[in-house]
Short mmCIF file of C-alpha atoms in Angstrom, two decimals:
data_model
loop_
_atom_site.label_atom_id
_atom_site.label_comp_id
_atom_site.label_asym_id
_atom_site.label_seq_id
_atom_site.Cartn_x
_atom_site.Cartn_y
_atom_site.Cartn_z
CA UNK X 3 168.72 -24.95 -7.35
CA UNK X 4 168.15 -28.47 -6.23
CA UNK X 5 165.44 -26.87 -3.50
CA UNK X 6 163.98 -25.26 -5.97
CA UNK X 7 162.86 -27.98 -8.15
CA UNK X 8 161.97 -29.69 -4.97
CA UNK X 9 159.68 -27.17 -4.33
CA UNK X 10 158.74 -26.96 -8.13
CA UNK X 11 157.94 -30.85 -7.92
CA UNK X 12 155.73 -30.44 -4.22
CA UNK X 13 153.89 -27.87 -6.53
CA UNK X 14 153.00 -30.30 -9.52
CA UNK X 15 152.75 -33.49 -8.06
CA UNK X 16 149.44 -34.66 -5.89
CA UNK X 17 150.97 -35.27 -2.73
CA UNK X 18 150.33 -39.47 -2.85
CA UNK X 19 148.76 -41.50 0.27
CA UNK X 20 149.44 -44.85 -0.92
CA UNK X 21 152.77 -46.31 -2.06
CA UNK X 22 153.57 -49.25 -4.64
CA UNK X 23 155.95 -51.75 -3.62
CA UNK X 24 157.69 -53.12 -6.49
CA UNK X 25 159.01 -56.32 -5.22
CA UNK X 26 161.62 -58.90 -6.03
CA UNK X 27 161.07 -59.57 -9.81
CA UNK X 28 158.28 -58.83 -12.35
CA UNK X 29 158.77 -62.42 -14.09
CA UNK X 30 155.71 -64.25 -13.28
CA UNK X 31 157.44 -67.66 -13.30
CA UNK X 32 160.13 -65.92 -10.27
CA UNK X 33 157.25 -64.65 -8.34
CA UNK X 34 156.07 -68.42 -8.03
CA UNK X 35 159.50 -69.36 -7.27
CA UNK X 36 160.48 -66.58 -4.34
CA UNK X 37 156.29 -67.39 -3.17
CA UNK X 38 157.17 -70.92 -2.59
CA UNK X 39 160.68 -70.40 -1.11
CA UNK X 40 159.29 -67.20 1.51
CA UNK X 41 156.38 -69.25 2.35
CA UNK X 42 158.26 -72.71 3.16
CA UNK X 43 161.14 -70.40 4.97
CA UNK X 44 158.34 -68.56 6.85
CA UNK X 45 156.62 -71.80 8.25
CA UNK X 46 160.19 -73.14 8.99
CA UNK X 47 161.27 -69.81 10.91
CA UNK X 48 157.65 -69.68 13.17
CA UNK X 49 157.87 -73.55 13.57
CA UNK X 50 161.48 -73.51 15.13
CA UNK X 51 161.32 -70.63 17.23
CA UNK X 52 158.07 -71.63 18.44
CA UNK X 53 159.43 -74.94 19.34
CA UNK X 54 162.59 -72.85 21.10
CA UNK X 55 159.88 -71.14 23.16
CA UNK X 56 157.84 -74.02 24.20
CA UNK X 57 161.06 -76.19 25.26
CA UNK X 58 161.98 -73.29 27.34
CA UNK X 59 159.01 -73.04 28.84
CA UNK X 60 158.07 -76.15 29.87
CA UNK X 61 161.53 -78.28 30.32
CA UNK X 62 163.03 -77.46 34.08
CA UNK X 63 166.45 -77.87 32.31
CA UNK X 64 165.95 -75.27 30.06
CA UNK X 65 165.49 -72.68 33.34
CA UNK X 66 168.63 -70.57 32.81
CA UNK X 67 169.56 -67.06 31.94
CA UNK X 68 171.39 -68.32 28.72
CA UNK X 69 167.79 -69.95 27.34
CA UNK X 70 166.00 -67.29 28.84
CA UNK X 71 167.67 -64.52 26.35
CA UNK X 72 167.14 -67.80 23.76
CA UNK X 73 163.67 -67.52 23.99
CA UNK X 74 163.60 -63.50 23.79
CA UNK X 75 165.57 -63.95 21.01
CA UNK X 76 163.07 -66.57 19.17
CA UNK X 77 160.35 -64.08 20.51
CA UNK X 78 162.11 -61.01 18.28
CA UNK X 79 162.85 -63.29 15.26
CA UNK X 80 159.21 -64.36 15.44
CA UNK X 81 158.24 -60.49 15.13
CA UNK X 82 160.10 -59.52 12.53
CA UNK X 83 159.54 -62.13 9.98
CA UNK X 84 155.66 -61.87 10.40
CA UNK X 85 156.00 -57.85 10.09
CA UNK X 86 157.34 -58.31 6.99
CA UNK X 87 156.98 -61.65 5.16
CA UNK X 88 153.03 -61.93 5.01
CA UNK X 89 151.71 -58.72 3.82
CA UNK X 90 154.54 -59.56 0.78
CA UNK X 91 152.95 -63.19 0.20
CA UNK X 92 149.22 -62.22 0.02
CA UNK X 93 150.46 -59.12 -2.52
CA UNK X 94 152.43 -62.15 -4.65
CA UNK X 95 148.92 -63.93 -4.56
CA UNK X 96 146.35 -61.11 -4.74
CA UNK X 97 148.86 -58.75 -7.40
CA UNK X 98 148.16 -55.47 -5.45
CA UNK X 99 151.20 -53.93 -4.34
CA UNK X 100 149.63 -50.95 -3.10
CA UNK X 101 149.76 -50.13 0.39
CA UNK X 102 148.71 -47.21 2.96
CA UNK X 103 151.38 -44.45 4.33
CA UNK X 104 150.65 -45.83 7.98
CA UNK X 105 150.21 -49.49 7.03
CA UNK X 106 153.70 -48.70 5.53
CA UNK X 107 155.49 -46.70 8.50
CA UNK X 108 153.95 -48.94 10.83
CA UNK X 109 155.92 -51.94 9.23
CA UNK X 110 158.97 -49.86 8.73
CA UNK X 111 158.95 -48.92 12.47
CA UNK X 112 158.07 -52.09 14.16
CA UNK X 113 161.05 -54.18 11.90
CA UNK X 114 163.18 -51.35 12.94
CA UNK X 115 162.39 -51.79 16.39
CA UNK X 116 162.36 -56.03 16.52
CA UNK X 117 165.77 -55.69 14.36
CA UNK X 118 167.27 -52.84 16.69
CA UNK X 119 166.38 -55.20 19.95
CA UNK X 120 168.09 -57.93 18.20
CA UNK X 121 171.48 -56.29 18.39
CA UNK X 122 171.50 -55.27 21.90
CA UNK X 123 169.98 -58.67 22.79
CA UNK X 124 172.76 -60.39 21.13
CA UNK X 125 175.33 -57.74 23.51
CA UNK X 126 173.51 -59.57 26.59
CA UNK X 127 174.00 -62.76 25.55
CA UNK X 128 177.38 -62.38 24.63
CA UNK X 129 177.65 -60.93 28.39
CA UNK X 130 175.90 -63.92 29.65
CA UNK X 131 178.28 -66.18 28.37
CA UNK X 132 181.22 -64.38 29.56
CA UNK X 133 179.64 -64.00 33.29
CA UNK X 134 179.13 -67.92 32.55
CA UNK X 135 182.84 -68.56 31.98
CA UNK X 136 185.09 -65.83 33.69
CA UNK X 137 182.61 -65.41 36.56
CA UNK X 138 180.99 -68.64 37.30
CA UNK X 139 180.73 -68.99 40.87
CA UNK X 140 178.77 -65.48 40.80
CA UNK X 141 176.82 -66.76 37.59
CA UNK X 142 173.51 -67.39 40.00
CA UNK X 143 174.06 -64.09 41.72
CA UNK X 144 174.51 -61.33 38.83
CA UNK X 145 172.29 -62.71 35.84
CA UNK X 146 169.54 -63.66 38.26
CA UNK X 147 165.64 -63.12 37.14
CA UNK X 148 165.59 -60.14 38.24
CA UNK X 149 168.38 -59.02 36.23
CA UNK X 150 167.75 -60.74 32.83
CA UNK X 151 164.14 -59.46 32.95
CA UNK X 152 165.66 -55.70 33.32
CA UNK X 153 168.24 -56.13 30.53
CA UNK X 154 165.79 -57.67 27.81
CA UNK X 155 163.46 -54.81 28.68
CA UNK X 156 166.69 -52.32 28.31
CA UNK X 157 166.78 -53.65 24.90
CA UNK X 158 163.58 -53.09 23.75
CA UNK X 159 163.46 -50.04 25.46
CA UNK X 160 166.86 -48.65 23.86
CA UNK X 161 165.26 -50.04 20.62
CA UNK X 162 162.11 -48.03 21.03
CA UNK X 163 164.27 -44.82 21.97
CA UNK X 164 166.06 -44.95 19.10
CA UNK X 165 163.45 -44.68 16.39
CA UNK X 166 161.72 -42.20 18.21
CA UNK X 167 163.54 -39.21 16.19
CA UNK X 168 163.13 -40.76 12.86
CA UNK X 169 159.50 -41.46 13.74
CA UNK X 170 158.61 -37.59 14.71
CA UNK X 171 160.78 -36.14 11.80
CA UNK X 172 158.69 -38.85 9.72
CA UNK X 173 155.69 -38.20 10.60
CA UNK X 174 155.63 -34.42 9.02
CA UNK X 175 157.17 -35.70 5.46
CA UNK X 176 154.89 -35.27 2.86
CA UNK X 177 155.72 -37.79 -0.75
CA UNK X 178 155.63 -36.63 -4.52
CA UNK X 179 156.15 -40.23 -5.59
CA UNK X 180 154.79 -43.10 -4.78
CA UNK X 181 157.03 -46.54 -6.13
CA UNK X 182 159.40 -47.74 -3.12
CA UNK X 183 162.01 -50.24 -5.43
CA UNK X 184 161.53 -52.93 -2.49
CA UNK X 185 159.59 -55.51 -1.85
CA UNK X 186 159.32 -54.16 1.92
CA UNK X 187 159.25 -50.63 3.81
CA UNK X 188 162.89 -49.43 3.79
CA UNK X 189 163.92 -46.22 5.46
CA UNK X 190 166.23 -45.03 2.52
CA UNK X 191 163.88 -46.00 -0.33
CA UNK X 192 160.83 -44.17 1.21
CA UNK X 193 162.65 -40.51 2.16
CA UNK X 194 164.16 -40.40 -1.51
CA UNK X 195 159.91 -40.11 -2.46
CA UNK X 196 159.59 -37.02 0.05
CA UNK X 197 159.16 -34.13 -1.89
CA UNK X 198 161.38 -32.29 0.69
CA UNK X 199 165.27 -32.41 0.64
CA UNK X 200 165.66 -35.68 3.03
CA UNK X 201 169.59 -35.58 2.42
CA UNK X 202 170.46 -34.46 6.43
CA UNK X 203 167.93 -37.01 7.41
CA UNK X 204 169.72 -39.80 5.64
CA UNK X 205 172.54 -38.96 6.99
CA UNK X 206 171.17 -38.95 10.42
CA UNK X 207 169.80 -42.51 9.98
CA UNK X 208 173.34 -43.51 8.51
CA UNK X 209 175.25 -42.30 11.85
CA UNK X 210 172.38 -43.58 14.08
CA UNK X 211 172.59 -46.89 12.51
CA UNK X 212 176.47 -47.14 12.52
CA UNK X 213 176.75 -46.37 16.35
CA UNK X 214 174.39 -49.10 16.96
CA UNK X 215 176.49 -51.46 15.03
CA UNK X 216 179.56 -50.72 16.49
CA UNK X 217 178.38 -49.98 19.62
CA UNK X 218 176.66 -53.68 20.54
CA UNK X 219 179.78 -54.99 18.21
CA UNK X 220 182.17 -53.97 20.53
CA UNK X 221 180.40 -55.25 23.71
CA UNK X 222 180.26 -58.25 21.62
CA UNK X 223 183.82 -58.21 20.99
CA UNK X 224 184.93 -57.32 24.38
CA UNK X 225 183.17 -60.00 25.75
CA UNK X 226 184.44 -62.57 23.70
CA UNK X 227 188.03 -61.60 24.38
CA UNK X 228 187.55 -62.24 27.55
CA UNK X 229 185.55 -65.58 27.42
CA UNK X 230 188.68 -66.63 24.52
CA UNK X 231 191.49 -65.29 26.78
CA UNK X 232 189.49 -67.08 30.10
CA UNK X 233 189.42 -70.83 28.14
CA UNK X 234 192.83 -70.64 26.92
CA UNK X 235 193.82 -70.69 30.46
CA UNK X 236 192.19 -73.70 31.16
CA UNK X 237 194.20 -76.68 32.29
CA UNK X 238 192.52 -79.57 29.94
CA UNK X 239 191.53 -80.19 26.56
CA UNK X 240 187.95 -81.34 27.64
CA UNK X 241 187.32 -78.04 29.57
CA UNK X 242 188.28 -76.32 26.94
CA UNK X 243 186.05 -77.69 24.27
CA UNK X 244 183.19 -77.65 26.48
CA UNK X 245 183.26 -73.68 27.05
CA UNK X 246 183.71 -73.41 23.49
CA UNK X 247 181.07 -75.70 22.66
CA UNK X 248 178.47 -73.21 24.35
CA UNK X 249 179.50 -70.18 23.14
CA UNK X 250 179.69 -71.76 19.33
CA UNK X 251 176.36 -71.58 18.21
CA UNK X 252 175.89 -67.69 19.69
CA UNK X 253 179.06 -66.77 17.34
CA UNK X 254 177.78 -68.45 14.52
CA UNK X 255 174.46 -66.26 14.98
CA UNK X 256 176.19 -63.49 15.40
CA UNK X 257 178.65 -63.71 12.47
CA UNK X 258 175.62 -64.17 10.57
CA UNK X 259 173.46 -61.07 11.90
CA UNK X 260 176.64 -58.64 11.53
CA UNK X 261 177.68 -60.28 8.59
CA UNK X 262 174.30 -59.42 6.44
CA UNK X 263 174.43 -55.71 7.92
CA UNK X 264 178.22 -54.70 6.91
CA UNK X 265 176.49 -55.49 2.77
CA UNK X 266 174.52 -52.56 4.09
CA UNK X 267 177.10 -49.74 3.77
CA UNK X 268 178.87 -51.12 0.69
CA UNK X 269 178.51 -48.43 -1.72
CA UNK X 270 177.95 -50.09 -5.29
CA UNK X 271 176.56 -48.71 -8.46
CA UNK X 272 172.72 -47.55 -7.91
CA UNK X 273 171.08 -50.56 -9.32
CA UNK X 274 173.47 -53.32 -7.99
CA UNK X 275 173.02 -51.23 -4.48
CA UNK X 276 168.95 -52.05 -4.39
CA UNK X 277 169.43 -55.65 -5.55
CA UNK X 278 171.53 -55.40 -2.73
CA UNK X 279 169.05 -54.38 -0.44
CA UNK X 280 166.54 -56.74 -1.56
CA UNK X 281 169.46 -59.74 -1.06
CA UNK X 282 170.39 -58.49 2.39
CA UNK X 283 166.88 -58.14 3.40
CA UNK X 284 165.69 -61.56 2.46
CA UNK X 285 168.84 -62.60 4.32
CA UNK X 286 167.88 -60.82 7.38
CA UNK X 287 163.75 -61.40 7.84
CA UNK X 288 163.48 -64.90 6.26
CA UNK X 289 166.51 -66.67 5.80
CA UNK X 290 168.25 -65.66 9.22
CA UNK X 291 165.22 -66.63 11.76
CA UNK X 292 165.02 -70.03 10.05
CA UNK X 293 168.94 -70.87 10.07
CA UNK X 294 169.08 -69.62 14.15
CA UNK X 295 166.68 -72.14 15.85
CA UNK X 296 168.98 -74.99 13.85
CA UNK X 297 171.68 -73.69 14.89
CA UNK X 298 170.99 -73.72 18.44
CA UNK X 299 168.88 -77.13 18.35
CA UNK X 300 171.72 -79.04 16.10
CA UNK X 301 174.87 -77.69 18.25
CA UNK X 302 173.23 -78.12 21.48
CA UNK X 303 172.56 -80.98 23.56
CA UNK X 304 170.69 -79.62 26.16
CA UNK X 305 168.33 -78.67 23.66
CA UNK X 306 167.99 -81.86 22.03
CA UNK X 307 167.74 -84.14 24.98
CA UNK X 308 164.49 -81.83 25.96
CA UNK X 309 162.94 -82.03 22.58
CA UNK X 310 163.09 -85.43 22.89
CA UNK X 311 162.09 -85.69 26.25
CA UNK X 312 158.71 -83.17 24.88
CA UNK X 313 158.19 -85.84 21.99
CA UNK X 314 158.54 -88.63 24.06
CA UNK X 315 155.79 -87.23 26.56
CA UNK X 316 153.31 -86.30 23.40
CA UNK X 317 153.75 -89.73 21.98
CA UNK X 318 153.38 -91.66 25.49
CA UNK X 319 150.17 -89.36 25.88
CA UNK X 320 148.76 -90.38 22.67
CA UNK X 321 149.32 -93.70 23.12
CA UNK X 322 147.19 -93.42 26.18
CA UNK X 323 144.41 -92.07 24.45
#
């Protein structure tokens, strides 16, 4: 019965090739308000991983495999906010919320990809840090150039791989309605619009996205009961902090990137479920990039000592002139 009517709705809709984004809130006085507070957190989140990627590129101190992930890891926050965060400011400002089928996929896909790259990224760093602690006399030998360059590329390659299903299945769905109840491209809001029965596919996506959860949680995990296990051995206090001290600001990113996703699968009622969404997502593409470059500038002194050592050259320079 429920096919049927499908197929009775494919039959009396026009099969749309635009969709409407609804947003965050219809109250004009709100859209001013979440303008304002996406735009601020969108200049913040380019202007601090920017700066991440420019200290780690020029400071000689800043040459290691842990702030070589760091700046991968700025590189894939960078992405993901501007797939998603623009196009939504210029509709706040112009009022069109239209937008293409491919302008639409295209965003979906790429955030999936940036956000999927994330995870596994995250997995190597966590592995970095526990080669760095349990291992470090072979530190220099096993995450050498070589090796770092390979496992960032496994990440984005494992991240590509895995939206390659949903992007072929996609690519053949044809849509009786066109209002996604987001303010962004979201897999689950866009296959309840396709006039086909989508309910295998979002089941698919559900499983998919679980494994890779758990998956780069548990090499997470695993690696930090190892690096936990390693310091309490350690003879002194002072050793001890110190090996905490620069694994802190990785947990505290990660406890935030898992954290957001778990609101994911929380099964509420329907309309509490897409505020949900909208919360999470705001979480994840704009409040998230701009919270991790703090994070790792504020709780780390390498970091600090080479932003000042970059200011101190640009002022010295300018004083020149």
């Amino acid at each position: 019965m429920r096919r049927f009517r499908r197929h009775l709705d494919m039959r009396n809709h026009t099969l749309v090739t635009t969709f409407i984004l609804l947003g965050l809130t219809e109250d004009p006085t709100w859209q001013i308000v979440t303008f304002f507070f996406l735009f601020i957190t969108y200049l913040l989140s380019i202007t601090g991983n920017l700066i991440i990627i420019l200290l780690t590129l020029l400071d000689s101190h800043l040459k290691t495999p842990m702030y070589f992930f760091l700046q991968k890891f700025s590189f894939l926050e960078i992405s993901l906010t501007s797939t998603c965060i623009p196009r939504f400011l210029v509709s706040i400002v112009t009022k069109d919320k239209t937008i293409s089928i491919e302008a639409c996929f295209t965003q979906l896909f790429a955030g999936l990809i940036f956000g999927i790259a994330q995870f596994f990224l995250l997995a190597v760093m966590s592995y970095d840090r526990y080669v760095a602690i349990c291992k470090p006399l072979h530190y220099t030998t096993i995450m050498n150039t070589r090796v770092c360059t390979w496992l960032f590329g496994t990440c984005c390659l494992i991240a590509l791989l895995a939206i390659c299903p949903g992007v072929i299945v996609s690519l053949g769905l044809e849509f009786c309605d066109a209002i996604i109840e987001h303010f962004i491209c979201d897999y689950s809001p866009i296959l309840k619009l396709s006039c086909s029965d989508t309910r295998s596919m979002q089941l698919v996506n559900f499983i998919f996205a679980i494994i890779i959860l758990l998956m780069t949680l548990a090499l997470v995990m695993f690696s930090y009961g190892k690096i936990i296990s390693t310091i309490l051995r350690f003879p002194s206090a002072q050793q001890k902090k110190k090996a905490f001290s620069t694994c802190s600001s990785h947990m505290i990113v990660v406890s935030i990137s898992y954290g957001s996703c778990i609101f994911m699968y929380i099964k509420p009622s329907a309309e509490e479920r897409i505020a949900l969404n909208k919360g999470v997502a705001i979480l994840t593409i704009s409040v998230a990039p701009v919270l991790n470059p703090f994070i790792y500038t504020l709780r780390n002194k390498q970091v600090k000592e080479a932003l000042r050592d970059v200011i101190k050259k640009c002022t010295s320079a300018t004083s020149k002139q």
